CSV table of C-alpha atoms and ligand atoms in Angstrom, one decimal:
chain,number,residue,atom,x,y,z
K,67,MET,CA,-12.7,100.3,-56.6
K,68,ASN,CA,-15.7,98.0,-56.8
K,69,ASP,CA,-18.3,100.0,-55.1
K,70,ALA,CA,-18.7,103.3,-53.2
K,71,ARG,CA,-22.1,104.5,-51.7
K,72,PRO,CA,-23.2,106.9,-49.0
K,73,ASN,CA,-24.3,105.2,-45.9
K,74,ASN,CA,-27.5,106.0,-43.9
K,75,ASP,CA,-25.6,107.6,-41.1
K,76,SER,CA,-23.5,109.8,-43.6
K,77,ARG,CA,-20.3,107.5,-43.6
K,78,ILE,CA,-19.0,106.8,-46.8
K,79,VAL,CA,-18.7,103.1,-47.5
K,80,LEU,CA,-16.0,101.8,-50.0
K,81,GLU,CA,-15.7,98.2,-51.0
K,82,PHE,CA,-12.7,96.4,-52.7
K,83,ARG,CA,-12.0,92.8,-54.0
K,84,ILE,CA,-8.7,91.5,-53.3
K,85,LYS,CA,-7.2,88.7,-55.6
K,86,GLY,CA,-4.6,86.3,-54.2
K,87,MET,CA,-1.2,86.6,-55.9
K,88,ASP,CA,-2.4,89.4,-58.1
K,89,PHE,CA,0.2,92.0,-57.6
K,90,THR,CA,-0.7,94.3,-60.5
K,91,THR,CA,-3.9,95.4,-58.6
K,92,ALA,CA,-2.5,95.1,-55.1
K,93,GLY,CA,-2.6,98.5,-53.2
K,94,GLU,CA,-5.9,99.7,-55.0
K,95,ALA,CA,-7.8,99.7,-51.8
K,96,ALA,CA,-5.2,101.7,-49.8
K,97,THR,CA,-4.9,104.3,-52.7
K,98,GLY,CA,-8.6,104.5,-53.2
K,99,ILE,CA,-9.1,105.0,-49.4
K,100,LYS,CA,-6.3,107.5,-49.2
K,101,ARG,CA,-8.0,109.4,-52.3
K,102,THR,CA,-11.2,109.5,-50.6
K,103,MET,CA,-10.0,110.7,-47.2
K,104,THR,CA,-7.7,113.3,-49.0
K,105,GLN,CA,-10.8,114.6,-50.9
K,106,LEU,CA,-12.6,114.8,-47.5
K,107,GLY,CA,-9.9,117.0,-46.2
K,108,MET,CA,-9.1,114.5,-43.1
K,109,PRO,CA,-6.0,115.1,-41.1
K,110,ALA,CA,-2.8,114.0,-42.7
K,111,ASP,CA,-1.8,111.9,-39.7
K,112,MET,CA,-5.2,110.0,-40.0
K,113,ILE,CA,-4.7,109.5,-43.6
K,114,ARG,CA,-0.9,108.0,-43.2
K,115,ARG,CA,-2.2,105.7,-40.5
K,116,VAL,CA,-5.2,104.5,-42.5
K,117,ALA,CA,-3.4,104.1,-45.8
K,118,SER,CA,-0.4,102.3,-44.2
K,119,ALA,CA,-2.4,99.6,-42.1
K,120,THR,CA,-4.8,99.1,-45.3
K,121,TYR,CA,-1.8,98.7,-47.6
K,122,GLU,CA,-0.2,95.8,-45.3
K,123,ALA,CA,-3.8,94.0,-44.8
K,124,GLU,CA,-4.4,94.0,-48.5
K,125,ILE,CA,-0.9,92.8,-49.2
K,126,ASN,CA,-1.5,90.1,-46.8
K,127,VAL,CA,-4.5,88.7,-48.5
K,128,VAL,CA,-2.6,88.9,-51.9
K,129,ILE,CA,0.5,87.1,-50.5
K,130,HIS,CA,-1.1,84.7,-48.0
K,131,ALA,CA,-4.8,84.2,-49.0
K,132,HIS,CA,-6.8,83.2,-52.2
K,133,ARG,CA,-9.3,86.2,-52.3
K,134,GLY,CA,-10.8,88.7,-50.3
K,135,CYS,CA,-12.9,91.6,-49.6
K,136,LEU,CA,-11.9,94.9,-47.9
K,137,VAL,CA,-14.9,97.2,-46.6
K,138,ALA,CA,-14.0,100.8,-45.4
K,139,LYS,CA,-16.4,102.8,-43.5
K,140,ILE,CA,-15.3,106.5,-43.4
K,141,GLY,CA,-16.9,108.9,-41.1
K,142,PRO,CA,-15.6,112.2,-39.7
K,143,GLU,CA,-14.4,110.9,-36.4
K,144,ARG,CA,-13.8,107.1,-37.0
K,145,ILE,CA,-12.9,104.8,-39.7
K,146,GLU,CA,-13.5,101.2,-39.5
K,147,ILE,CA,-11.7,98.7,-42.1
K,148,CYS,CA,-12.7,95.0,-42.4
K,149,VAL,CA,-10.7,92.6,-44.5
K,150,GLU,CA,-12.1,89.4,-44.8
K,151,ASP,CA,-10.3,86.6,-47.0
K,152,GLU,CA,-10.8,83.0,-47.9
K,153,GLY,CA,-7.3,81.2,-47.6
K,154,PRO,CA,-5.2,78.9,-45.4
K,155,GLY,CA,-5.9,80.9,-42.2
K,156,ILE,CA,-3.4,81.5,-39.4
K,157,PRO,CA,-3.1,78.6,-37.1
K,158,ASP,CA,-1.1,80.7,-34.5
K,159,ILE,CA,-2.1,84.2,-34.1
K,160,ASP,CA,0.5,85.1,-31.3
K,161,LEU,CA,3.1,83.7,-33.4
K,162,ALA,CA,2.0,85.6,-36.5
K,163,MET,CA,2.1,88.8,-34.6
K,164,GLN,CA,5.7,88.5,-33.6
K,165,ASP,CA,8.1,90.9,-35.6
K,166,GLY,CA,10.1,88.6,-38.3
K,167,TYR,CA,7.8,85.8,-38.3
K,168,SER,CA,6.7,85.0,-42.0
K,169,THR,CA,5.7,82.2,-44.0
K,170,ALA,CA,6.1,84.2,-47.2
K,171,PRO,CA,7.6,81.7,-50.2
K,172,THR,CA,11.0,82.6,-51.7
K,173,HIS,CA,9.6,84.1,-54.8
K,174,VAL,CA,7.5,86.5,-52.6
K,175,ARG,CA,10.4,87.5,-50.7
K,176,GLU,CA,12.5,88.2,-53.7
K,177,MET,CA,9.9,90.9,-54.5
K,178,GLY,CA,10.7,92.6,-51.1
K,179,PHE,CA,7.9,91.2,-49.0
K,180,GLY,CA,8.1,88.8,-46.1
K,181,ALA,CA,9.9,90.6,-43.5
K,182,GLY,CA,7.3,89.5,-40.9
K,183,MET,CA,6.6,93.3,-40.0
K,184,GLY,CA,3.1,93.8,-41.6
K,185,LEU,CA,0.9,92.9,-38.6
K,186,THR,CA,3.2,94.9,-36.4
K,187,ASN,CA,3.1,97.8,-38.6
K,188,ILE,CA,-0.7,97.6,-38.8
K,189,LYS,CA,-0.8,97.6,-34.9
K,190,ARG,CA,1.1,100.5,-34.7
K,191,CYS,CA,-1.2,102.5,-36.9
K,192,VAL,CA,-4.6,101.6,-35.6
K,193,ASP,CA,-6.5,102.3,-32.4
K,194,GLN,CA,-8.0,98.9,-32.2
K,195,MET,CA,-7.3,95.8,-34.2
K,196,HIS,CA,-9.1,92.3,-34.0
K,197,LEU,CA,-7.7,89.3,-35.9
K,198,ASP,CA,-9.8,86.2,-36.2
K,199,SER,CA,-8.8,83.2,-38.3
K,200,VAL,CA,-10.2,79.7,-39.0
K,201,VAL,CA,-7.6,77.4,-40.5
K,202,ASP,CA,-8.5,76.1,-44.0
K,203,LYS,CA,-11.3,78.8,-44.2
K,204,GLY,CA,-9.7,82.2,-43.8
K,205,THR,CA,-9.0,85.2,-42.0
K,206,THR,CA,-10.9,88.4,-40.8
K,207,LEU,CA,-9.0,91.6,-39.8
K,208,ARG,CA,-10.9,94.4,-38.2
K,209,LEU,CA,-9.3,97.8,-37.7
K,210,LEU,CA,-10.5,100.9,-36.1
K,211,PHE,CA,-9.1,104.3,-36.3
K,212,PHE,CA,-10.2,107.4,-34.5
K,213,SER,CA,-9.4,111.0,-35.3
K,214,LYS,CA,-6.8,112.7,-33.0
K,215,GLY,CA,-8.0,113.5,-29.6
K,216,ARG,CA,-10.4,110.7,-29.4
K,217,GLU,CA,-10.1,107.3,-27.8
M,458,LIG,N1,-4.6,87.0,-44.5
M,458,LIG,C1,-3.7,85.9,-44.2
M,458,LIG,N2,-4.0,84.7,-44.4
M,458,LIG,C2,-3.0,83.9,-43.9
M,458,LIG,N3,-1.9,84.0,-43.2
M,458,LIG,C3,-1.8,85.2,-42.9
M,458,LIG,C4,-2.5,86.3,-43.3
M,458,LIG,N4,-1.9,87.6,-42.9
M,458,LIG,C5,-0.9,87.1,-42.1
M,458,LIG,N5,-0.7,86.0,-42.3
M,458,LIG,C6,0.5,85.1,-41.5
M,458,LIG,O1,1.0,86.1,-40.6
M,458,LIG,C7,2.5,86.0,-40.9
M,458,LIG,C8,3.1,87.5,-40.4
M,458,LIG,O2,2.3,88.5,-41.4
M,458,LIG,P1,3.1,90.0,-41.6
M,458,LIG,O3,2.0,90.7,-42.5
M,458,LIG,O4,3.3,90.4,-40.2
M,458,LIG,O5,4.4,89.5,-42.2
M,458,LIG,P2,4.6,89.0,-43.8
M,458,LIG,O6,3.3,89.1,-44.6
M,458,LIG,O7,4.9,87.5,-43.8
M,458,LIG,O8,5.7,89.9,-44.3
M,458,LIG,P3,5.6,91.5,-44.5
M,458,LIG,O9,4.2,91.9,-44.2
M,458,LIG,O10,6.8,92.3,-43.6
M,458,LIG,O11,5.9,91.7,-45.8
M,458,LIG,C9,2.5,85.6,-42.3
M,458,LIG,O12,3.8,85.4,-43.0
M,458,LIG,C10,1.5,84.6,-42.5
M,458,LIG,O13,2.1,83.6,-42.0
M,459,LIG,MG1,2.5,91.1,-44.6
């Protein structure tokens, strides 16, 4: 983890840097967020949804972008995750969201990634998802999770 600080509205803010093609540190953001949520005693289902979506988002930066930053704002009723990267961007977001679509290179597929299911899995876990991308600049993914029973 690169930074953790209390926020002025009592949310906890965690920040992580993500390095492209660095599989040794991949997953640290998801693990760190999961640890904090567990320490806070948050509901297991919420922890599972946030950890799964964060892991997929983090791995997408590792595989598809050059570098990125993930910020998690953790409050008792809602969690916001923003993942911003510098990279090639996504030319066709609708296509990227389709099950099975992947541009992952062969050596990454050999590591078990590249099924083209990450964005679909994220969508399944979140309450709200916004994906914005500029070709040759980068991609921003915003995720929002509410505690059960809230919309
Ligand atoms: N941060 C990103 N930067 C650039 N392209 C991306 C990014 N995230 C996703 N993409 C594009 O969207 C496609 C689909 O992403 P998705 O996560 O669904 O599948 P995948 O990463 O290829 O495989 P999997 O997640 O199943 O291992 C990717 O193959 C890539 O072309
Ligand atoms: Mg993926």
